[in-house]
Short mmCIF file of C-alpha atoms and ligand atoms in Angstrom, two decimals:
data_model
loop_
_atom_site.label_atom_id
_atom_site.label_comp_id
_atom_site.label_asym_id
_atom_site.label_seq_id
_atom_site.Cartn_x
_atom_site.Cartn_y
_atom_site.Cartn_z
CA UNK A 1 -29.09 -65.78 -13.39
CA UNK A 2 -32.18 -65.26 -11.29
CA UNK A 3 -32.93 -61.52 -12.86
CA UNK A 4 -34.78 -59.32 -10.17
CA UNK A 5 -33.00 -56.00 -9.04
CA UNK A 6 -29.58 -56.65 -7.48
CA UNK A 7 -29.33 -57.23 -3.76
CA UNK A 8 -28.22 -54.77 -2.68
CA UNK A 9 -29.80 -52.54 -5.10
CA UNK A 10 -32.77 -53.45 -3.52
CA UNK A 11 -31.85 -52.77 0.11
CA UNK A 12 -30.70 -49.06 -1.26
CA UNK A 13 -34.08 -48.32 -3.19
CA UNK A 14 -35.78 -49.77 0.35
CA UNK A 15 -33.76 -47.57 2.67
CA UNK A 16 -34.20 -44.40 0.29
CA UNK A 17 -37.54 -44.48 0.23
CA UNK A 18 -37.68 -44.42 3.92
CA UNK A 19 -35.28 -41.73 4.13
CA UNK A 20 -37.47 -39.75 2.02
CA UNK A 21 -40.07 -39.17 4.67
CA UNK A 22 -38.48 -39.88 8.43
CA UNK A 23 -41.55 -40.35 10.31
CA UNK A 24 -42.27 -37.35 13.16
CA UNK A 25 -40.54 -37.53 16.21
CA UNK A 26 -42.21 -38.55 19.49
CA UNK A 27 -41.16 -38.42 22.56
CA UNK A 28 -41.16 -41.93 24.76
CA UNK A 29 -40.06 -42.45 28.69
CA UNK A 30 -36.41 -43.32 28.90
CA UNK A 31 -37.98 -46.73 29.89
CA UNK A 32 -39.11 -47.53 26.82
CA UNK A 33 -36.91 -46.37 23.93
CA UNK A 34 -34.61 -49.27 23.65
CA UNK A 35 -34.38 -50.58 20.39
CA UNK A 36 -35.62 -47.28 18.78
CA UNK A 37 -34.07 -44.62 16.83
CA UNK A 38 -32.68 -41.72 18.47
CA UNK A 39 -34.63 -38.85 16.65
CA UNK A 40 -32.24 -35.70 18.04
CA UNK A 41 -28.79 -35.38 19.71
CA UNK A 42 -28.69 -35.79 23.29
CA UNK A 43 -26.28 -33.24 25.02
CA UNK A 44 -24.18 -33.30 28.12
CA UNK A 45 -26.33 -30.46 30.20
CA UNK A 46 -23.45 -29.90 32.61
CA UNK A 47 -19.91 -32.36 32.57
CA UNK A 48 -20.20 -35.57 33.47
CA UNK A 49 -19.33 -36.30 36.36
CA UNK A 50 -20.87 -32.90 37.55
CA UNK A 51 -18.14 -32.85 40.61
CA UNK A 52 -14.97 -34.23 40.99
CA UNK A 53 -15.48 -37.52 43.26
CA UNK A 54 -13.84 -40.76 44.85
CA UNK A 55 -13.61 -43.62 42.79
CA UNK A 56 -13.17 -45.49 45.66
CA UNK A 57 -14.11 -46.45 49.29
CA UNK A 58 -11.36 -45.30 51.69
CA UNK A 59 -9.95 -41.63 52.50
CA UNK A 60 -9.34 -38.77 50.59
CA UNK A 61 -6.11 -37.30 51.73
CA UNK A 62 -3.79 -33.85 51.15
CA UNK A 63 -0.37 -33.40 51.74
CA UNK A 64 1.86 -36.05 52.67
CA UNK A 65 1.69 -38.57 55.22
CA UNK A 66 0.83 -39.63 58.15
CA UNK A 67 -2.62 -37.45 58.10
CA UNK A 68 -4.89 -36.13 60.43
CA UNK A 69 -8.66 -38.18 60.16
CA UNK A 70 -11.45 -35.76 60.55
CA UNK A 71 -15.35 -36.56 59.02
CA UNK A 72 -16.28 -38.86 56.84
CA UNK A 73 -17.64 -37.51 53.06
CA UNK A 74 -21.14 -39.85 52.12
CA UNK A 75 -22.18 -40.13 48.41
CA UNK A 76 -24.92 -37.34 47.99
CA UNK A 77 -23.49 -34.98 50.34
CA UNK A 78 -22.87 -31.31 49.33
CA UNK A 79 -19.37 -30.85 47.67
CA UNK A 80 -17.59 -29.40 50.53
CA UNK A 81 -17.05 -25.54 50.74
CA UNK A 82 -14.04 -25.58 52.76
CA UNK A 83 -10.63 -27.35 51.11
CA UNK A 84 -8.68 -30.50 52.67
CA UNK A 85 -5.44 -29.04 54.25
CA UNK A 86 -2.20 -30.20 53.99
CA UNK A 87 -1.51 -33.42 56.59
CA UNK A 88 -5.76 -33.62 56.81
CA UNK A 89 -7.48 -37.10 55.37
CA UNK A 90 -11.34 -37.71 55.67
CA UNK A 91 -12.94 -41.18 54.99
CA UNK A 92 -14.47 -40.83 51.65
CA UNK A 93 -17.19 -43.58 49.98
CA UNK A 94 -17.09 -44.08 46.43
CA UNK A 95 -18.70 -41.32 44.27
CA UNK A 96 -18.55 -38.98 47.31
CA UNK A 97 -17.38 -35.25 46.45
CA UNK A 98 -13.77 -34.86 46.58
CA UNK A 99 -13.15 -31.50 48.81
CA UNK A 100 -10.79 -29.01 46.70
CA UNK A 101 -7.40 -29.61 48.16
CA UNK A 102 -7.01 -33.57 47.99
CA UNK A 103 -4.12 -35.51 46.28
CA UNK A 104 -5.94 -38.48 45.93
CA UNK A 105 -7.69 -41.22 46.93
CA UNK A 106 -5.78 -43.79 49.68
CA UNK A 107 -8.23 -47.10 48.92
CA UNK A 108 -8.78 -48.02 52.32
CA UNK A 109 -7.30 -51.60 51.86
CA UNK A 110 -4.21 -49.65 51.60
CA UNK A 111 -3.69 -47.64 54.94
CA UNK A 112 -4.00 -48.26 58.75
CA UNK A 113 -6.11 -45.96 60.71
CA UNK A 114 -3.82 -46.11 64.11
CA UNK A 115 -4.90 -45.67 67.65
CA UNK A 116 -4.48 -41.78 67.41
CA UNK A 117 -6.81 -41.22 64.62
CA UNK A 118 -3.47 -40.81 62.46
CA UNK A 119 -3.49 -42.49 58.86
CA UNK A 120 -0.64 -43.99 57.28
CA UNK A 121 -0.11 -45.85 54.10
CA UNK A 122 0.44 -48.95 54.41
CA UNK A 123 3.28 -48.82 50.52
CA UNK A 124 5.46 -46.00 51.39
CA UNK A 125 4.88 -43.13 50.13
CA UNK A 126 1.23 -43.10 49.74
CA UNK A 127 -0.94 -42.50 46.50
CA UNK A 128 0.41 -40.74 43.40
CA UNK A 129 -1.65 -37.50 43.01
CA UNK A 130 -4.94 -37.83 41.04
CA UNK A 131 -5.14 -41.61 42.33
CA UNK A 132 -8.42 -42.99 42.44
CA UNK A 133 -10.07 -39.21 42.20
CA UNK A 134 -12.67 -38.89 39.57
CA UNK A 135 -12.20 -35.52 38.17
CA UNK A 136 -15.38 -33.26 36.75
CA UNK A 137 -16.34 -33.65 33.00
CA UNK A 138 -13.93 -37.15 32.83
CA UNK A 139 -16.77 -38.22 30.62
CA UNK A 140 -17.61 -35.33 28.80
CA UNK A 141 -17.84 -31.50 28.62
CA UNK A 142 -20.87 -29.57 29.39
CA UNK A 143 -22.48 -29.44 25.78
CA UNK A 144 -20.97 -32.40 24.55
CA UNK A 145 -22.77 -34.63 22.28
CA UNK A 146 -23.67 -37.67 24.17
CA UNK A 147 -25.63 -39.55 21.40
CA UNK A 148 -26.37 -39.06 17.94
CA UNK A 149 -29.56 -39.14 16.17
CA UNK A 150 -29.83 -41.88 14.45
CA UNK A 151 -28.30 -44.22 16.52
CA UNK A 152 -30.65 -47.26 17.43
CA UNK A 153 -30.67 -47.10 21.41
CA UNK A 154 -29.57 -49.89 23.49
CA UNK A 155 -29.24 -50.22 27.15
CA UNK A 156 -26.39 -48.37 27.51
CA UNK A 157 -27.55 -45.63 26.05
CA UNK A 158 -30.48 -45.55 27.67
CA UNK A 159 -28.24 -45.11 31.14
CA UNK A 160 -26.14 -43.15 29.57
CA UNK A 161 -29.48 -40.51 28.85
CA UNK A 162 -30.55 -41.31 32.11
CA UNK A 163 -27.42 -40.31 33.62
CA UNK A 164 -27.30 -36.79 31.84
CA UNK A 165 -30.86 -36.37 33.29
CA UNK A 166 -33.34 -37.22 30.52
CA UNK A 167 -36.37 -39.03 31.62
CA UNK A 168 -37.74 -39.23 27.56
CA UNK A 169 -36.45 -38.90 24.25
CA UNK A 170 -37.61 -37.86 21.05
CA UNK A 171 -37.48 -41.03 18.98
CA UNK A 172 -38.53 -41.80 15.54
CA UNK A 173 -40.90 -45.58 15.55
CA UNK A 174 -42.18 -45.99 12.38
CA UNK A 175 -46.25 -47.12 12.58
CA UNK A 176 -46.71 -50.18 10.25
CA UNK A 177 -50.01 -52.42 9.45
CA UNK A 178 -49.53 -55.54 8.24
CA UNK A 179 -51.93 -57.38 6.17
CA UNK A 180 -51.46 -61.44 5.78
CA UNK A 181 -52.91 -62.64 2.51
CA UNK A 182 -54.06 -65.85 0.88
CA UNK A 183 -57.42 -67.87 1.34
CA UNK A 184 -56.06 -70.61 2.42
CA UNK A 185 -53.96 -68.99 5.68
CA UNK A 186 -56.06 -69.56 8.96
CA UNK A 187 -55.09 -67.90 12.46
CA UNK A 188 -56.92 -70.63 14.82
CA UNK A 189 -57.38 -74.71 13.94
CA UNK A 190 -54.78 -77.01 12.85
CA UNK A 191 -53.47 -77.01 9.03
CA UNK A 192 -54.78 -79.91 7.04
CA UNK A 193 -57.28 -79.73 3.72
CA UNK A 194 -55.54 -77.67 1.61
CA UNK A 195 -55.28 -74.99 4.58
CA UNK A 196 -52.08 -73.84 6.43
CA UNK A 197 -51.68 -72.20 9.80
CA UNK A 198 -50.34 -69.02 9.55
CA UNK A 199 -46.81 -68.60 10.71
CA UNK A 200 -45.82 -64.88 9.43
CA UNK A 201 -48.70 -63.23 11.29
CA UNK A 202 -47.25 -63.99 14.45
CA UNK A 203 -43.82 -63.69 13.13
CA UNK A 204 -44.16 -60.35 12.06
CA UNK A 205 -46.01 -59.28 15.14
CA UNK A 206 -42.54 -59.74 16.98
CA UNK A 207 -40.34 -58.49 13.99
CA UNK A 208 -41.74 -55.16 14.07
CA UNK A 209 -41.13 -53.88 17.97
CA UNK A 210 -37.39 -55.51 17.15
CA UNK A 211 -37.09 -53.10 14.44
CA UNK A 212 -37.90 -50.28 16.55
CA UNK A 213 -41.00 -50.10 14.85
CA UNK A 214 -45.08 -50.22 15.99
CA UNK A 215 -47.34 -52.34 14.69
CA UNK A 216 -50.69 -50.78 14.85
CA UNK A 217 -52.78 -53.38 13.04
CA UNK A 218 -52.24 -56.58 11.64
CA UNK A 219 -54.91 -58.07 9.88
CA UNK A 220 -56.10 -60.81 7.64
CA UNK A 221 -57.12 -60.43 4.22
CA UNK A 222 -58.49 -63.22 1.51
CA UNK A 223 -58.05 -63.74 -2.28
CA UNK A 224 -59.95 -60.61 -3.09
CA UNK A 225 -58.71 -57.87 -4.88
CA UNK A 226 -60.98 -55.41 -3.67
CA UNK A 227 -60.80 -55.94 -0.14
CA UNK A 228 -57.31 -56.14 -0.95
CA UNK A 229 -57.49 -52.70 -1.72
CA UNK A 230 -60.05 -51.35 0.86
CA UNK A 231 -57.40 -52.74 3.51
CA UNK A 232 -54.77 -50.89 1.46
CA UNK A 233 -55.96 -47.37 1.45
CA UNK A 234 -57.16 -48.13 5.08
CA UNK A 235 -53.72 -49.00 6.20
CA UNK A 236 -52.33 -45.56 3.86
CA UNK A 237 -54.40 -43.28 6.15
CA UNK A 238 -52.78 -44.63 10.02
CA UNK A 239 -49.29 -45.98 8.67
CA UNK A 240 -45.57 -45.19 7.52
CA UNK A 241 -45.28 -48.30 6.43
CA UNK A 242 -47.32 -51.31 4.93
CA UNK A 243 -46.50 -54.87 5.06
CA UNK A 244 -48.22 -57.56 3.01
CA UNK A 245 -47.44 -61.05 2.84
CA UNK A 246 -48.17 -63.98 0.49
CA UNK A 247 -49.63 -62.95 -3.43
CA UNK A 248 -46.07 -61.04 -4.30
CA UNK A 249 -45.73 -63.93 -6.61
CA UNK A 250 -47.78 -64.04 -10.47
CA UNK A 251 -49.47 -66.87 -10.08
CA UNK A 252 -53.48 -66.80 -10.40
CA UNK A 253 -54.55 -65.79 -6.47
CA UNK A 254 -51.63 -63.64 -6.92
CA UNK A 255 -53.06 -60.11 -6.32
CA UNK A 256 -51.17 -57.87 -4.73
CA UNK A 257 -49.36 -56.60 -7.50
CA UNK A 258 -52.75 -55.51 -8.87
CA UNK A 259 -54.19 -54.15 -5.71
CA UNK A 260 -51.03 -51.72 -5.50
CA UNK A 261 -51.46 -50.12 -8.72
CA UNK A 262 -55.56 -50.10 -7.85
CA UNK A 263 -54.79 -48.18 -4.40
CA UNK A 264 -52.81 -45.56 -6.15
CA UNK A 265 -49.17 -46.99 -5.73
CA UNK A 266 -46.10 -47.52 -8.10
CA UNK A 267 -43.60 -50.92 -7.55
CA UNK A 268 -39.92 -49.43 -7.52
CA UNK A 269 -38.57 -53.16 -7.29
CA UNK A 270 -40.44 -55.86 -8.96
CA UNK A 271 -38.33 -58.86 -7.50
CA UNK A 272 -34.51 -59.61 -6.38
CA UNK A 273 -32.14 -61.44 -7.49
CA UNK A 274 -31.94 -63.44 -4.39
CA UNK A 275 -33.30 -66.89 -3.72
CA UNK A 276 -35.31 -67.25 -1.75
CA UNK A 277 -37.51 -64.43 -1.58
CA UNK A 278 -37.49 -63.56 -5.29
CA UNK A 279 -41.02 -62.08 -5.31
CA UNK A 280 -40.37 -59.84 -2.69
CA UNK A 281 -41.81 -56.35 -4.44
CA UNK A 282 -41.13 -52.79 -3.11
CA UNK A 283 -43.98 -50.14 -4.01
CA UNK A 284 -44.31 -46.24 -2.85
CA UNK A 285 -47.32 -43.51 -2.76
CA UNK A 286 -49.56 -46.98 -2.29
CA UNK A 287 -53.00 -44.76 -1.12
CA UNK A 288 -51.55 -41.78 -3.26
CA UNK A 289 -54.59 -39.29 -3.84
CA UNK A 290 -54.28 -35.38 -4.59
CA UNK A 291 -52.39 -33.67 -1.50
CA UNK A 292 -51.24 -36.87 -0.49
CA UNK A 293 -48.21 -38.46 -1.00
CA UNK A 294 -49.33 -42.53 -0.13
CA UNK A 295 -47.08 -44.78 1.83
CA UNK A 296 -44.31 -47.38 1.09
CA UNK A 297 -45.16 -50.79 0.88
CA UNK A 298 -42.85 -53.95 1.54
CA UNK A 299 -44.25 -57.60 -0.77
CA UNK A 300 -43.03 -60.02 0.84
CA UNK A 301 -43.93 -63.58 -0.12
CA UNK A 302 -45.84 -66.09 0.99
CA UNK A 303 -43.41 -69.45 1.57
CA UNK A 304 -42.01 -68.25 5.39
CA UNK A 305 -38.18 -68.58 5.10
CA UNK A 306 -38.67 -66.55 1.77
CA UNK A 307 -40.85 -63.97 3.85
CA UNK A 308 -38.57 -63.81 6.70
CA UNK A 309 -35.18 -63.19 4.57
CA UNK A 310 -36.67 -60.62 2.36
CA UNK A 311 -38.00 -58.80 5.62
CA UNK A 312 -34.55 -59.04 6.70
CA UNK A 313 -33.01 -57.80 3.18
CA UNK A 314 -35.64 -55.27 2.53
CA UNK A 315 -38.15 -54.15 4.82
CA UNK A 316 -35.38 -53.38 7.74
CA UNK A 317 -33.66 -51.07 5.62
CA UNK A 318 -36.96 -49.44 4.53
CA UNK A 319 -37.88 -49.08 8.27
CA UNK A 320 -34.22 -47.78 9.53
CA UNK A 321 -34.85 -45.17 6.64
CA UNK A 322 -38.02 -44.46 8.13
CA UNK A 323 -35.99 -43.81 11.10
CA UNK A 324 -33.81 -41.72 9.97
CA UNK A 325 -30.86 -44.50 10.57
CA UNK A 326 -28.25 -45.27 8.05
CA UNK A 327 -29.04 -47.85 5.58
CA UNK A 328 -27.63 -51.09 7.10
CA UNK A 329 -25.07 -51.49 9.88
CA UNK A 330 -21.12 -51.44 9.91
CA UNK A 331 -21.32 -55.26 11.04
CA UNK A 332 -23.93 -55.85 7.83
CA UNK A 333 -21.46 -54.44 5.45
CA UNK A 334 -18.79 -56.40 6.33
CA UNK A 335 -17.80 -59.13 3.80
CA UNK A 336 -16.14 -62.57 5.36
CA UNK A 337 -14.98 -65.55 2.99
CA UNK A 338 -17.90 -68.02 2.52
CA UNK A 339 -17.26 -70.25 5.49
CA UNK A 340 -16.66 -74.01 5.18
CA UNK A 341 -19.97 -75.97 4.27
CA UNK A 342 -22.08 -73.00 2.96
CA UNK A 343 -23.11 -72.91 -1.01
CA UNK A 344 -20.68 -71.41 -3.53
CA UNK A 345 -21.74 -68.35 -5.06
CA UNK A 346 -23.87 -68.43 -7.76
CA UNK A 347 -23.91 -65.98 -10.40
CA UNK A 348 -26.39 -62.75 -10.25
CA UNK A 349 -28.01 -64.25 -7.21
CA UNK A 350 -27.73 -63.82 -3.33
CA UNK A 351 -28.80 -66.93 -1.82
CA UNK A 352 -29.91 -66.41 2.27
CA UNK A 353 -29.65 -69.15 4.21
CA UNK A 354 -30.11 -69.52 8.09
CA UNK A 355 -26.80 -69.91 9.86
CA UNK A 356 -25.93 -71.46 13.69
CA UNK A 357 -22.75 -71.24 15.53
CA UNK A 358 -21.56 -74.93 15.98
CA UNK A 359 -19.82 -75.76 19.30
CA UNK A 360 -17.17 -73.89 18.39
CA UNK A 361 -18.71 -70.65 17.76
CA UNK A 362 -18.36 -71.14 14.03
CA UNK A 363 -21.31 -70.29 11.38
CA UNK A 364 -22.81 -73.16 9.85
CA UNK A 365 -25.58 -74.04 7.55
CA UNK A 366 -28.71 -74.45 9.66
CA UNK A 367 -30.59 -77.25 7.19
CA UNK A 368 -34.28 -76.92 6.33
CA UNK A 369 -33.49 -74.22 4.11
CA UNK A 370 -36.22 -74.90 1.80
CA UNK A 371 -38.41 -71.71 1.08
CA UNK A 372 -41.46 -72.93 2.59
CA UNK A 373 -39.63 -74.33 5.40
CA UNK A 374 -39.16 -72.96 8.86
CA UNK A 375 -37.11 -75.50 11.16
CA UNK A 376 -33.64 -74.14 9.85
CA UNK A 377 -33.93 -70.07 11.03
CA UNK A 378 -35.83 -71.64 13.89
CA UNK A 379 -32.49 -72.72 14.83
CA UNK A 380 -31.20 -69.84 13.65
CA UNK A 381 -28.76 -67.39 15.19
CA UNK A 382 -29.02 -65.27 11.71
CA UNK A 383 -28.87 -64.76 8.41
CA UNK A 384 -26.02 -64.97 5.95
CA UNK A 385 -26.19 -63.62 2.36
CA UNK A 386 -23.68 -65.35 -0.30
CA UNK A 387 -22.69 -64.21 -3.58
CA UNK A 388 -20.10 -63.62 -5.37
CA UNK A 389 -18.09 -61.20 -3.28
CA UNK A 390 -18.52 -63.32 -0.18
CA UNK A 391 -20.69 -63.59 2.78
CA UNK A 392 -22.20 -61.03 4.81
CA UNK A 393 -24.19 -61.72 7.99
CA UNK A 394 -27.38 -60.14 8.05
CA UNK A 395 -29.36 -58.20 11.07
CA UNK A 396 -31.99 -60.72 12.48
CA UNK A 397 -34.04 -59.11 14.93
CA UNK A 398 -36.01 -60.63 17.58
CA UNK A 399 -34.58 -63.66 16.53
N1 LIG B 401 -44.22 -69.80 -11.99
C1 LIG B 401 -43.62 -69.33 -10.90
N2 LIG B 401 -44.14 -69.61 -9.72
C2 LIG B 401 -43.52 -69.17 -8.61
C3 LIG B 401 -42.36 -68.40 -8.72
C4 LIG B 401 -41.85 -68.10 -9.99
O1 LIG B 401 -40.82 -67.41 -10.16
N3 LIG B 401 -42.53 -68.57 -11.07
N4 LIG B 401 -41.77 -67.98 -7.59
C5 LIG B 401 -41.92 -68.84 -6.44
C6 LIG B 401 -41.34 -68.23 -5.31
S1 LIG B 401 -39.67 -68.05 -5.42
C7 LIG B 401 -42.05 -67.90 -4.20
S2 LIG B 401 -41.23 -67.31 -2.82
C8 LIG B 401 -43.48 -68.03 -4.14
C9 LIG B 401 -44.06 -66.76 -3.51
O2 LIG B 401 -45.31 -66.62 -3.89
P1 LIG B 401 -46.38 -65.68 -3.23
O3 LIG B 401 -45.77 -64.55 -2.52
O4 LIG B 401 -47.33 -65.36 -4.29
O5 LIG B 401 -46.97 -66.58 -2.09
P2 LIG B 401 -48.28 -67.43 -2.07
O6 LIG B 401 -48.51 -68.03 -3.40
O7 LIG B 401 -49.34 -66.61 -1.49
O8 LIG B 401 -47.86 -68.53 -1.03
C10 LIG B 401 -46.76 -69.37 -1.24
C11 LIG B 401 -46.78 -70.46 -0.18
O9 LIG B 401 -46.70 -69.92 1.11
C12 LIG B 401 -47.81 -70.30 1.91
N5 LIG B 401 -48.16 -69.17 2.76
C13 LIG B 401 -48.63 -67.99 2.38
N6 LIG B 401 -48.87 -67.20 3.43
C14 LIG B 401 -48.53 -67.91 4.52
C15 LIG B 401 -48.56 -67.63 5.90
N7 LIG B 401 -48.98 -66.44 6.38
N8 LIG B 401 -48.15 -68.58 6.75
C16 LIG B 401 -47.73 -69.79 6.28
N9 LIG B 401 -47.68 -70.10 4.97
C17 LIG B 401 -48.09 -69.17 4.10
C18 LIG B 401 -48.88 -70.60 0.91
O10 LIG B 401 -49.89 -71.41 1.43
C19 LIG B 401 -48.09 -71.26 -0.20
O11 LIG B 401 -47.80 -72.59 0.13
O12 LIG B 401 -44.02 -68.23 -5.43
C20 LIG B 401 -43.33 -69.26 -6.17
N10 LIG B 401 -44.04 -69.47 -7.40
O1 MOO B 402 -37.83 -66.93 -3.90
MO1 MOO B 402 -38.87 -68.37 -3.52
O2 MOO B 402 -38.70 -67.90 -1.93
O3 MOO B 402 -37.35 -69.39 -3.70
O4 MOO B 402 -39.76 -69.92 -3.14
#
């Protein structure tokens, strides 16, 4: 037994307290909201398509063969006002307006345009009717819901809310400072004298953006429990969200347990049972003061593949609550057999451990998997958490 609050305990606490208090909505340019959280449905304003069109290059044609040829129909010209009659094709490109009266669609690798302007197919019998016409709303009805809030946006949904004619959306991107602790980190020189370069800083710096979130300040802090604190309360004033590193742990430097309680906070989960990453500590209200509720703050430890799991266990479900996303996704949830060459379970303990796909496609163990070590999720495609029920494979982003 490791003791600590339960995996996935943890993760629940993390998420709720993010759910708590969604952050406002902003709005962003279409061009930059993938990867964030869709704050408010997006609606079809009209049906997609808005007018029936060809979903093909060749002629649109009415009646039965052989037809007449008249104009050609361009994409972006006006639907036509007067109908296609019977015996009458036009050369249509794709996504050009259908005129009211067509069949369908002959593809024009399919018919023979003969001397006489007279079109014939070159099957028998021509299209079926509706062939290769794209009617009005195929996609959806006007009104529709497109997207849901919630929903983390990727590229397709970005064209998707381009399409329907949205050039922003409201999102929801959390604002989070993170503050890198310990004495002995340094952000410039090589490691060597008891020092050690820092490698969550930087880390972090990219984590944040691939959680849909904004870092607005990341900063260095020493041994010291009172600027510990000052950069606390700071932080509480400009962020959702705060994220410390290094000191979770109890050991004599170890201060940020003590500079929570001093800036007003409460710790909802002391540790986890997971290894590693045990130290990892979830607080709330951290820069509580009358009128003001304080913000939620994310421990994570010091050793980097500790840090980096427990930012993948807890602090992205804090920040998708934050979001107003569901707690963790369908794919997270999902529990495989432990696959050949990983750990066994061990009791009352999730073990993380960076995973690869071998040649084959097949997870396996990465190595390094030390807590201070970072070659094995450098070669990481993810993360896998093991325990007794089985493996799931954890969210990774930016990896
Ligand atoms: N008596 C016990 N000692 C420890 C326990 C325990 O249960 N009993 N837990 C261990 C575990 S597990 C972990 S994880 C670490 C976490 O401790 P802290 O969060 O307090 O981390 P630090 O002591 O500040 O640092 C640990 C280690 O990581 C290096 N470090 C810190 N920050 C960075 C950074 N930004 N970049 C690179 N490396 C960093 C630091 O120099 C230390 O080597 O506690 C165990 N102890
Ligand atoms: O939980 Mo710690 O990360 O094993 O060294």
């Amino acid at each position: 037994m490791t003791g600590g609050v339960p995996f996935d305990e943890a993760r629940s606490i993390a998420h709720a307290l993010g759910a708590a208090t969604p952050v406002r909505p902003i709005d962003v340019p279409l061009a930059q909201a993938a990867g964030l959280v869709l704050a408010a449905d997006v609606v079809a304003p009209r049906p997609m398509p808005a007018f029936a069109a060809s979903a093909m290059d060749g002629w649109v044609v009415a009646g039965s063969s052989p037809w007449r040829v008249g104009e050609a129909i361009l994409a972006g010209d006006d639907p036509c006002a007067v109908p296609l009659e019977a015996g009458r094709a036009r050369p249509i490109a794709t996504g050009a307006p259908v005129p009211a009266g067509a069949l369908a669609v002959l593809r024009r690798e399919h018919g023979r345009l003969d001397a006489d302007r007279m079109l014939r197919p070159l099957e028998p019998g021509g299209p079926p009717p509706g062939a290769d016409l794209r009617p009005a709303g195929e996609e959806a009805d006007q009104g529709e819901v497109l997207l849901r809030a919630g929903v983390r946006l990727g590229i397709g949904a970005v064209a998707l809310a381009a399409a329907a004619g949205c050039s922003s959306l409201a999102v929801r991107r959390p604002r989070l400072v993170v503050v890198v602790t310990g004495d002995e980190v340094r952000t410039v020189g090589e490691a060597g004298g008891g020092a050690v370069r820092d490698a969550l800083g930087p880390a972090l710096a990219a984590l944040v953006p691939a959680l849909g979130a904004e870092l607005v300040v990341l900063e260095h802090a020493g041994d010291d429990v009172d600027v510990l604190v000052e950069r606390l309360l700071a932080a509480s004033a400009t962020a959702d969200a705060i994220v410390t590193t290094g000191g979770s742990s109890h050991g004599p430097a170890d201060l940020v347990r003590a500079a929570i309680a001093a800036a007003g906070g409460r710790i909802l989960v002391p540790e986890v049972a997971m290894r590693p990453g045990h130290p990892v500590l979830v607080a709330e209200g951290v820069g509580a003061a009358p009128g003001c509720d304080g913000v939620p703050l994310v421990g994570l430890p010091g050793n980097p593949l500790a840090a980096l799991a427990t930012a993948a266990t807890v602090l992205a479900p804090l920040v998708r609550g934050l979001q107003g996303a569901p707690p963790a996704t369908p794919a997270e949830r999902r529990r495989h057999p432990i696959p050949d060459g990983f750990p066994a379970s061990r009791p009352g303990c999730t073990m993380v451990l960076p995973w690869r796909s071998d040649d084959d496609g097949a997870p396996v163990p990465t190595g390094w998997t030390g807590s201070g070590m970072l070659r094995g999720i450098a070669a990481a495609d993810g993360l896998v958490a093991i325990d007794e029920t089985g493996a799931r494979f954890l969210d990774l982003p930016g990896r």
